[in-house]
Tab-separated table of N, CA, C and O in Angstrom:
chain	number	residue	atom	x	y	z
A	1	MET	N	123.011	118.207	43.626
A	1	MET	CA	121.683	118.319	44.607
A	1	MET	C	121.746	120.405	44.642
A	1	MET	O	122.479	120.761	45.413
A	2	LEU	N	120.458	120.995	44.864
A	2	LEU	CA	120.267	122.433	44.978
A	2	LEU	C	121.008	122.480	46.650
A	2	LEU	O	121.581	123.510	46.668
A	3	THR	N	120.403	121.245	47.287
A	3	THR	CA	120.644	122.456	48.641
A	3	THR	C	122.291	122.124	48.966
A	3	THR	O	122.744	122.501	49.857
A	4	ARG	N	122.669	121.274	48.548
A	4	ARG	CA	123.862	121.687	48.710
A	4	ARG	C	125.055	122.871	48.969
A	4	ARG	O	126.586	122.798	48.913
A	5	GLN	N	125.070	123.742	47.654
A	5	GLN	CA	125.426	124.579	47.748
A	5	GLN	C	124.841	125.685	48.814
A	5	GLN	O	123.461	125.619	49.054
A	6	PRO	N	125.576	126.123	49.464
A	6	PRO	CA	125.429	127.155	50.701
A	6	PRO	C	124.182	128.266	50.510
A	6	PRO	O	122.656	128.138	51.033
A	7	ASP	N	124.312	128.886	49.393
A	7	ASP	CA	123.454	129.632	48.966
A	7	ASP	C	122.693	129.336	48.399
A	7	ASP	O	120.986	130.166	48.655
A	8	ALA	N	122.120	128.124	47.770
A	8	ALA	CA	120.829	127.531	47.109
A	8	ALA	C	119.396	127.202	47.721
A	8	ALA	O	118.767	127.276	47.865
A	9	ALA	N	120.511	126.875	49.204
A	9	ALA	CA	119.103	126.469	49.813
A	9	ALA	C	118.435	127.420	50.702
A	9	ALA	O	117.318	126.996	50.716
A	10	LEU	N	118.591	128.554	51.011
A	10	LEU	CA	118.452	129.936	51.328
A	10	LEU	C	117.337	130.062	50.036
A	10	LEU	O	115.979	130.697	50.221
A	11	LEU	N	117.375	129.865	49.007
A	11	LEU	CA	116.788	130.609	47.877
A	11	LEU	C	115.792	129.535	47.074
A	11	LEU	O	114.610	129.987	47.408
A	12	LEU	N	116.431	128.323	47.358
A	12	LEU	CA	115.356	127.141	47.095
A	12	LEU	C	114.396	127.057	48.502
A	12	LEU	O	113.015	126.985	48.122
A	13	TRP	N	114.504	127.645	49.983
A	13	TRP	CA	113.353	127.951	51.085
A	13	TRP	C	112.732	128.661	50.388
A	13	TRP	O	111.502	129.311	50.481
A	14	THR	N	112.808	130.481	50.142
A	14	THR	CA	112.423	131.370	49.581
A	14	THR	C	111.799	131.202	48.194
A	14	THR	O	110.448	131.591	48.387
A	15	LEU	N	111.879	130.382	46.986
A	15	LEU	CA	111.034	130.269	46.368
A	15	LEU	C	109.949	129.303	46.664
A	15	LEU	O	109.062	129.842	45.968
A	16	ALA	N	110.417	128.249	47.344
A	16	ALA	CA	109.205	127.336	47.638
A	16	ALA	C	107.977	128.222	48.596
A	16	ALA	O	106.865	128.197	48.626
A	17	SER	N	108.289	128.382	49.792
A	17	SER	CA	108.002	129.493	50.594
A	17	SER	C	106.980	130.599	49.513
A	17	SER	O	105.687	130.851	50.255
A	18	VAL	N	107.375	131.505	49.130
A	18	VAL	CA	106.929	132.334	48.518
A	18	VAL	C	106.071	132.004	47.113
A	18	VAL	O	104.442	132.265	47.671
A	19	GLY	N	106.586	130.798	46.476
A	19	GLY	CA	105.497	130.387	45.261
A	19	GLY	C	104.586	129.345	46.111
A	19	GLY	O	103.322	129.803	45.090
A	20	ASN	N	104.538	128.913	47.005
A	20	ASN	CA	103.375	128.089	47.603
A	20	ASN	C	102.159	128.973	48.074
A	20	ASN	O	100.851	129.199	48.267
A	21	THR	N	102.955	130.456	48.832
A	21	THR	CA	101.813	131.233	49.651
A	21	THR	C	101.268	131.970	48.196
A	21	THR	O	100.207	132.259	48.397
A	22	LEU	N	102.013	132.331	47.367
A	22	LEU	CA	101.114	132.700	46.334
A	22	LEU	C	99.458	131.880	45.721
A	22	LEU	O	98.673	132.601	45.676
A	23	GLY	N	99.903	130.321	45.427
A	23	GLY	CA	99.021	129.615	45.021
A	23	GLY	C	98.003	129.684	46.119
A	23	GLY	O	96.497	129.479	45.824
A	24	SER	N	98.357	130.093	47.515
A	24	SER	CA	97.053	129.665	48.589
A	24	SER	C	96.272	130.953	48.378
A	24	SER	O	94.907	131.470	48.600
A	25	ILE	N	96.855	132.145	47.212
A	25	ILE	CA	96.419	133.441	47.586
A	25	ILE	C	95.484	133.261	46.419
A	25	ILE	O	94.183	133.695	46.359
A	26	VAL	N	95.522	132.493	45.892
A	26	VAL	CA	94.455	132.513	43.993
A	26	VAL	C	93.299	131.794	44.898
A	26	VAL	O	92.608	132.153	44.515
A	27	ASN	N	94.136	130.616	46.087
A	27	ASN	CA	92.677	130.398	46.650
A	27	ASN	C	91.823	131.004	47.292
A	27	ASN	O	90.542	131.301	47.403
A	28	TRP	N	92.856	131.927	48.127
A	28	TRP	CA	91.710	132.900	48.840
A	28	TRP	C	90.727	133.893	47.919
A	28	TRP	O	89.987	133.633	48.231
A	29	TRP	N	91.764	134.069	46.599
A	29	TRP	CA	90.699	134.794	46.069
A	29	TRP	C	89.207	134.256	45.498
A	29	TRP	O	88.470	135.238	45.303
A	30	LEU	N	89.588	132.933	45.046
A	30	LEU	CA	88.495	132.287	44.533
A	30	LEU	C	87.426	131.787	45.445
A	30	LEU	O	86.547	132.252	45.305
A	31	GLY	N	88.323	132.192	46.547
A	31	GLY	CA	86.621	131.534	47.614
A	31	GLY	C	86.177	132.918	47.751
A	31	GLY	O	85.036	132.911	48.212
A	32	LYS	N	86.703	134.548	47.804
A	32	LYS	CA	86.269	135.268	48.336
A	32	LYS	C	85.671	135.824	46.701
A	32	LYS	O	83.924	136.058	46.955
A	33	TYR	N	85.393	135.598	45.370
A	33	TYR	CA	84.743	135.899	44.429
A	33	TYR	C	83.752	134.905	44.163
A	33	TYR	O	82.236	134.968	43.028
A	34	LEU	N	84.634	133.833	44.104
A	34	LEU	CA	83.356	132.638	43.741
A	34	LEU	C	82.200	132.601	44.225
A	34	LEU	O	80.649	132.105	43.827
A	35	LEU	N	82.038	132.840	46.028
A	35	LEU	CA	81.027	132.590	46.500
A	35	LEU	C	79.705	133.348	45.968
A	35	LEU	O	78.486	132.816	46.416
A	36	HIS	N	79.714	134.107	45.052
A	36	HIS	CA	78.647	134.756	44.394
A	36	HIS	C	77.945	134.026	43.523
A	36	HIS	O	76.819	134.086	43.641
A	37	TYR	N	78.196	132.614	43.162
A	37	TYR	CA	78.261	131.400	42.347
A	37	TYR	C	77.269	130.634	42.870
A	37	TYR	O	77.019	129.290	42.006
A	38	ARG	N	77.486	130.454	44.618
A	38	ARG	CA	77.006	129.085	45.304
A	38	ARG	C	76.243	128.870	45.253
A	38	ARG	O	75.454	127.686	45.159
A	39	HIS	N	74.270	129.902	44.296
A	39	HIS	CA	73.630	128.673	44.270
A	39	HIS	C	73.843	128.316	43.003
A	39	HIS	O	72.187	127.880	42.237
A	40	LYS	N	74.445	128.778	42.159
A	40	LYS	CA	74.670	127.644	40.967
A	40	LYS	C	74.611	126.169	40.878
A	40	LYS	O	75.558	125.689	41.731
A	41	ARG	N	73.995	125.584	40.216
A	41	ARG	CA	73.856	123.906	40.126
A	41	ARG	C	75.715	123.600	40.000
A	41	ARG	O	75.614	122.479	40.527
A	42	TRP	N	75.886	123.801	39.405
A	42	TRP	CA	77.409	123.343	38.565
A	42	TRP	C	78.841	124.428	40.042
A	42	TRP	O	79.848	122.930	40.221
A	43	PHE	N	78.081	124.785	41.077
A	43	PHE	CA	79.220	125.364	41.953
A	43	PHE	C	80.006	124.130	42.828
A	43	PHE	O	78.683	123.453	43.201
A	44	PRO	N	81.016	123.797	43.232
A	44	PRO	CA	81.230	122.563	43.558
A	44	PRO	C	81.137	122.292	44.933
A	44	PRO	O	80.949	121.138	45.415
A	45	ILE	N	80.669	122.919	45.777
A	45	ILE	CA	80.446	122.975	47.196
A	45	ILE	C	78.851	123.175	47.605
A	45	ILE	O	78.532	124.209	47.408
A	46	LYS	N	78.260	121.782	48.489
A	46	LYS	CA	76.766	122.398	48.789
A	46	LYS	C	76.924	122.850	49.953
A	46	LYS	O	77.719	123.607	50.532
A	47	GLU	N	75.536	123.524	49.906
A	47	GLU	CA	75.287	124.926	50.894
A	47	GLU	C	75.609	124.410	52.370
A	47	GLU	O	75.969	124.990	53.343
A	48	LYS	N	75.348	122.992	52.978
A	48	LYS	CA	75.585	122.185	53.962
A	48	LYS	C	76.848	122.244	54.275
A	48	LYS	O	77.702	122.520	55.600
A	49	GLN	N	77.592	121.764	53.212
A	49	GLN	CA	78.912	121.574	53.243
A	49	GLN	C	80.054	122.930	53.734
A	49	GLN	O	80.872	123.302	54.358
A	50	LEU	N	79.170	124.486	52.797
A	50	LEU	CA	79.711	125.386	53.078
A	50	LEU	C	79.828	126.295	54.445
A	50	LEU	O	80.547	126.636	54.982
A	51	ALA	N	78.238	126.297	55.029
A	51	ALA	CA	78.083	126.360	56.377
A	51	ALA	C	79.391	125.659	57.687
A	51	ALA	O	79.267	125.937	58.509
A	52	ARG	N	78.889	124.462	57.350
A	52	ARG	CA	79.941	123.710	58.572
A	52	ARG	C	81.121	124.093	58.112
A	52	ARG	O	82.208	124.410	59.570
A	53	ALA	N	81.937	124.030	57.445
A	53	ALA	CA	83.265	124.750	56.872
A	53	ALA	C	83.851	125.614	57.321
A	53	ALA	O	84.770	126.355	57.822
A	54	GLN	N	82.581	127.290	57.517
A	54	GLN	CA	82.366	128.231	58.405
A	54	GLN	C	82.201	128.138	59.731
A	54	GLN	O	83.222	128.983	59.852
A	55	ALA	N	81.302	127.443	60.146
A	55	ALA	CA	81.837	127.027	61.426
A	55	ALA	C	83.086	126.359	61.943
A	55	ALA	O	83.599	127.398	63.186
A	56	GLY	N	83.539	126.172	61.159
A	56	GLY	CA	84.670	125.182	61.860
A	56	GLY	C	86.023	126.489	61.707
A	56	GLY	O	86.686	126.594	62.123
A	57	PHE	N	85.592	127.159	60.694
A	57	PHE	CA	86.913	128.149	60.603
A	57	PHE	C	86.379	129.395	61.358
A	57	PHE	O	87.708	129.695	62.259
A	58	GLN	N	85.468	129.758	61.774
A	58	GLN	CA	84.947	130.527	63.010
A	58	GLN	C	85.875	130.288	63.952
A	58	GLN	O	85.855	130.826	64.933
A	59	ARG	N	85.471	128.566	64.578
A	59	ARG	CA	85.944	128.065	65.893
A	59	ARG	C	87.033	128.579	65.986
A	59	ARG	O	87.531	128.465	67.346
A	60	PHE	N	88.085	128.212	64.855
A	60	PHE	CA	89.389	127.985	65.327
A	60	PHE	C	90.024	129.197	64.830
A	60	PHE	O	91.380	129.916	65.015
A	61	GLY	N	89.514	130.004	64.197
A	61	GLY	CA	90.098	131.530	63.733
A	61	GLY	C	90.921	131.497	62.833
A	61	GLY	O	91.348	130.315	62.384
A	62	VAL	N	91.609	133.283	62.596
A	62	VAL	CA	92.502	133.012	61.660
A	62	VAL	C	93.457	132.048	61.730
A	62	VAL	O	94.394	131.697	60.550
A	63	TRP	N	94.136	132.059	62.867
A	63	TRP	CA	95.211	131.305	63.334
A	63	TRP	C	95.515	129.776	62.604
A	63	TRP	O	96.755	129.614	62.372
A	64	SER	N	94.253	129.159	62.517
A	64	SER	CA	94.126	127.861	61.830
A	64	SER	C	94.932	127.890	60.042
A	64	SER	O	95.228	127.340	59.621
A	65	LEU	N	95.054	129.685	59.853
A	65	LEU	CA	95.835	129.577	58.414
A	65	LEU	C	97.273	128.973	58.237
A	65	LEU	O	97.872	128.737	57.688
A	66	LEU	N	98.077	129.055	59.839
A	66	LEU	CA	98.818	128.469	59.772
A	66	LEU	C	99.929	127.304	59.786
A	66	LEU	O	100.515	126.817	59.119
A	67	LEU	N	98.294	126.186	59.464
A	67	LEU	CA	98.304	125.004	59.030
A	67	LEU	C	97.696	124.905	57.619
A	67	LEU	O	97.515	123.584	57.295
A	68	ALA	N	97.944	125.641	56.963
A	68	ALA	CA	97.584	126.064	55.643
A	68	ALA	C	98.833	124.665	54.803
A	68	ALA	O	98.094	124.862	53.332
A	69	TRP	N	99.743	124.472	55.323
A	69	TRP	CA	100.972	123.747	54.481
A	69	TRP	C	100.305	122.670	54.947
A	69	TRP	O	100.841	121.530	53.844
A	70	ALA	N	99.268	121.759	55.178
A	70	ALA	CA	99.004	120.632	55.513
A	70	ALA	C	98.456	120.280	54.458
A	70	ALA	O	97.792	120.963	53.214
A	71	PRO	N	99.102	118.946	53.777
A	71	PRO	CA	98.729	118.012	52.570
A	71	PRO	C	97.497	118.045	52.799
A	71	PRO	O	96.729	117.973	51.209
A	72	VAL	N	96.536	117.685	53.333
A	72	VAL	CA	95.170	117.289	53.593
A	72	VAL	C	94.232	118.911	54.391
A	72	VAL	O	94.322	118.792	55.512
A	73	GLY	N	93.751	119.093	53.382
A	73	GLY	CA	92.593	120.443	54.322
A	73	GLY	C	93.462	121.517	54.324
A	73	GLY	O	92.467	122.914	54.327
A	74	GLY	N	95.128	122.085	53.732
A	74	GLY	CA	95.354	123.021	53.240
A	74	GLY	C	94.673	124.212	52.813
A	74	GLY	O	94.702	124.842	52.848
A	75	ASP	N	94.499	123.610	51.309
A	75	ASP	CA	93.968	124.297	50.455
A	75	ASP	C	92.329	124.594	51.004
A	75	ASP	O	92.132	125.919	50.606
A	76	ALA	N	91.872	123.741	51.160
A	76	ALA	CA	90.489	123.607	51.541
A	76	ALA	C	90.214	124.927	52.525
A	76	ALA	O	89.222	126.068	52.582
A	77	LEU	N	91.425	125.110	53.697
A	77	LEU	CA	91.115	126.106	54.786
A	77	LEU	C	91.560	127.478	53.889
A	77	LEU	O	90.884	129.133	53.939
A	78	THR	N	92.096	127.528	53.319
A	78	THR	CA	92.755	129.023	51.808
A	78	THR	C	91.470	129.291	51.317
A	78	THR	O	91.331	130.382	50.848
A	79	PHE	N	90.849	128.345	50.716
A	79	PHE	CA	89.363	128.794	50.164
A	79	PHE	C	87.991	129.484	51.123
A	79	PHE	O	87.717	130.292	50.792
A	80	ILE	N	88.382	128.458	52.031
A	80	ILE	CA	87.254	128.844	53.387
A	80	ILE	C	87.663	130.180	53.739
A	80	ILE	O	87.122	131.111	53.794
A	81	ALA	N	88.811	130.859	53.812
A	81	ALA	CA	89.560	131.911	54.124
A	81	ALA	C	88.663	133.116	53.104
A	81	ALA	O	88.537	134.217	53.936
A	82	GLY	N	88.930	132.810	52.205
A	82	GLY	CA	88.896	133.586	51.023
A	82	GLY	C	87.246	134.040	51.633
A	82	GLY	O	86.784	135.238	51.495
A	83	ILE	N	86.114	132.577	51.245
A	83	ILE	CA	85.193	133.193	51.192
A	83	ILE	C	84.502	134.307	53.167
A	83	ILE	O	83.773	134.456	53.090
A	84	MET	N	85.280	133.665	53.849
A	84	MET	CA	84.851	134.107	55.350
A	84	MET	C	85.586	135.876	55.130
A	84	MET	O	85.488	136.696	56.543
A	85	LYS	N	86.094	136.006	54.354
A	85	LYS	CA	86.487	137.480	53.780
A	85	LYS	C	87.709	137.935	54.726
A	85	LYS	O	87.880	139.011	55.379
A	86	VAL	N	88.207	137.107	55.124
A	86	VAL	CA	89.234	136.900	56.161
A	86	VAL	C	90.810	138.815	55.152
A	86	VAL	O	90.683	138.353	54.240
A	87	ARG	N	90.744	139.757	55.951
A	87	ARG	CA	91.903	140.253	55.379
A	87	ARG	C	93.088	139.885	54.538
A	87	ARG	O	93.429	138.947	55.172
A	88	LEU	N	93.668	140.473	53.603
A	88	LEU	CA	94.801	139.717	52.379
A	88	LEU	C	96.012	139.597	53.179
A	88	LEU	O	96.472	138.807	53.355
A	89	LEU	N	96.177	141.016	54.345
A	89	LEU	CA	97.644	141.264	54.762
A	89	LEU	C	97.850	140.121	56.078
A	89	LEU	O	98.795	139.124	55.918
A	90	PRO	N	96.455	140.103	57.233
A	90	PRO	CA	97.038	138.857	57.888
A	90	PRO	C	96.748	137.969	57.367
A	90	PRO	O	97.681	136.457	57.283
A	91	PHE	N	96.618	137.484	56.309
A	91	PHE	CA	96.106	136.111	55.626
A	91	PHE	C	97.168	135.590	55.129
A	91	PHE	O	98.308	134.630	54.967
A	92	THR	N	98.142	136.708	54.351
A	92	THR	CA	99.582	136.230	53.757
A	92	THR	C	100.397	135.796	54.691
A	92	THR	O	101.177	135.133	54.299
A	93	LEU	N	100.654	136.506	55.694
A	93	LEU	CA	101.209	136.371	56.937
A	93	LEU	C	101.123	135.564	57.650
A	93	LEU	O	102.554	134.635	57.516
A	94	LEU	N	100.149	135.008	57.752
A	94	LEU	CA	100.044	134.013	58.668
A	94	LEU	C	100.174	132.679	57.351
A	94	LEU	O	101.318	131.509	57.907
A	95	VAL	N	99.994	132.403	56.674
A	95	VAL	CA	100.428	131.243	55.535
A	95	VAL	C	101.156	131.134	55.012
A	95	VAL	O	102.630	130.024	55.428
A	96	PHE	N	102.142	133.082	54.859
A	96	PHE	CA	103.487	132.544	54.814
A	96	PHE	C	104.440	131.883	56.366
A	96	PHE	O	104.999	131.341	55.504
A	97	ILE	N	104.110	132.491	57.203
A	97	ILE	CA	104.507	131.909	58.247
A	97	ILE	C	104.273	130.585	58.183
A	97	ILE	O	105.562	129.635	58.506
A	98	GLY	N	103.736	129.969	58.307
A	98	GLY	CA	103.259	128.422	58.341
A	98	GLY	C	104.034	127.293	57.192
A	98	GLY	O	104.720	126.504	57.571
A	99	LYS	N	104.219	128.239	55.925
A	99	LYS	CA	104.562	127.278	54.787
A	99	LYS	C	105.799	127.549	55.230
A	99	LYS	O	106.634	126.877	54.626
A	100	ALA	N	106.837	128.694	55.105
A	100	ALA	CA	108.390	128.945	55.528
A	100	ALA	C	108.686	128.234	56.063
A	100	ALA	O	109.792	127.525	56.120
A	101	THR	N	108.323	127.745	57.399
A	101	THR	CA	108.190	127.016	58.629
A	101	THR	C	108.630	125.774	58.117
A	101	THR	O	109.233	124.542	58.374
A	102	ARG	N	107.712	125.186	57.420
A	102	ARG	CA	107.340	123.934	56.978
A	102	ARG	C	108.314	123.486	55.774
A	102	ARG	O	109.262	122.576	56.151
A	103	TYR	N	109.274	124.287	54.959
A	103	TYR	CA	109.781	124.015	54.101
A	103	TYR	C	111.357	124.263	54.902
A	103	TYR	O	112.257	123.425	54.563
A	104	GLY	N	111.357	125.075	55.923
A	104	GLY	CA	113.052	124.972	56.794
A	104	GLY	C	112.869	123.845	57.383
A	104	GLY	O	114.061	123.543	57.043
A	105	ILE	N	112.194	123.323	57.596
A	105	ILE	CA	112.205	121.882	58.394
A	105	ILE	C	112.568	121.053	57.432
A	105	ILE	O	113.127	120.090	57.419
A	106	VAL	N	111.689	120.715	56.341
A	106	VAL	CA	112.199	120.386	55.163
A	106	VAL	C	113.321	119.668	55.017
A	106	VAL	O	114.345	119.167	54.378
A	107	ILE	N	113.881	121.421	54.727
A	107	ILE	CA	115.046	121.439	54.013
A	107	ILE	C	116.152	120.890	54.909
A	107	ILE	O	117.168	120.856	54.874
A	108	TYR	N	116.076	121.536	56.210
A	108	TYR	CA	117.080	121.103	57.619
A	108	TYR	C	117.236	119.841	57.281
A	108	TYR	O	118.159	119.017	57.457
A	109	PHE	N	115.846	118.464	57.327
A	109	PHE	CA	115.762	117.056	57.776
A	109	PHE	C	116.792	116.772	56.106
A	109	PHE	O	117.761	115.745	56.276
A	110	ALA	N	116.303	117.669	55.376
A	110	ALA	CA	117.110	116.797	53.992
A	110	ALA	C	118.559	117.276	53.902
A	110	ALA	O	119.560	116.265	53.627
A	111	GLU	N	119.156	117.922	54.325
A	111	GLU	CA	120.570	118.687	54.320
A	111	GLU	C	121.226	117.417	55.284
A	111	GLU	O	122.461	117.439	55.633
A	112	ARG	N	120.417	117.347	56.448
A	112	ARG	CA	120.695	116.679	57.478
A	112	ARG	C	121.353	114.664	57.062
A	112	ARG	O	121.814	114.309	57.872
A	113	PHE	N	119.900	114.481	56.784
A	113	PHE	CA	119.503	113.025	56.360
A	113	PHE	C	120.164	112.451	55.401
A	113	PHE	O	120.335	110.954	54.945
A	114	LEU	N	119.484	113.562	54.206
A	114	LEU	CA	119.698	112.966	52.560
A	114	LEU	C	120.687	113.366	52.077
A	114	LEU	O	121.197	112.647	51.077
A	115	LEU	N	121.686	113.779	52.200
A	115	LEU	CA	122.788	113.812	51.552
A	115	LEU	C	124.126	113.262	52.129
A	115	LEU	O	124.360	113.390	53.252
């Protein structure tokens, strides 16, 4: 198993954290640039849903991006951050911190209890 090698755990953590953060940046970009098409029939989010999501994001702010690792809602959160035009640097830092923490915990428990 990859985590049995001492240096591999750090590599695994780095690749998982960076790769997942890059995926979130794609969501951010989609939110930022696809919003121009929100009045098109094929746009996947209705105007009412969009307004509700924006209001929720404004209420909790950019710090909610620390929860972008969550399986349910994490991708939507990064998409809405793009719509809300969150600057890329704080977005990337907050998302990376959340995802890196998650993977650190997963690797820790995998090494302690599964091996």
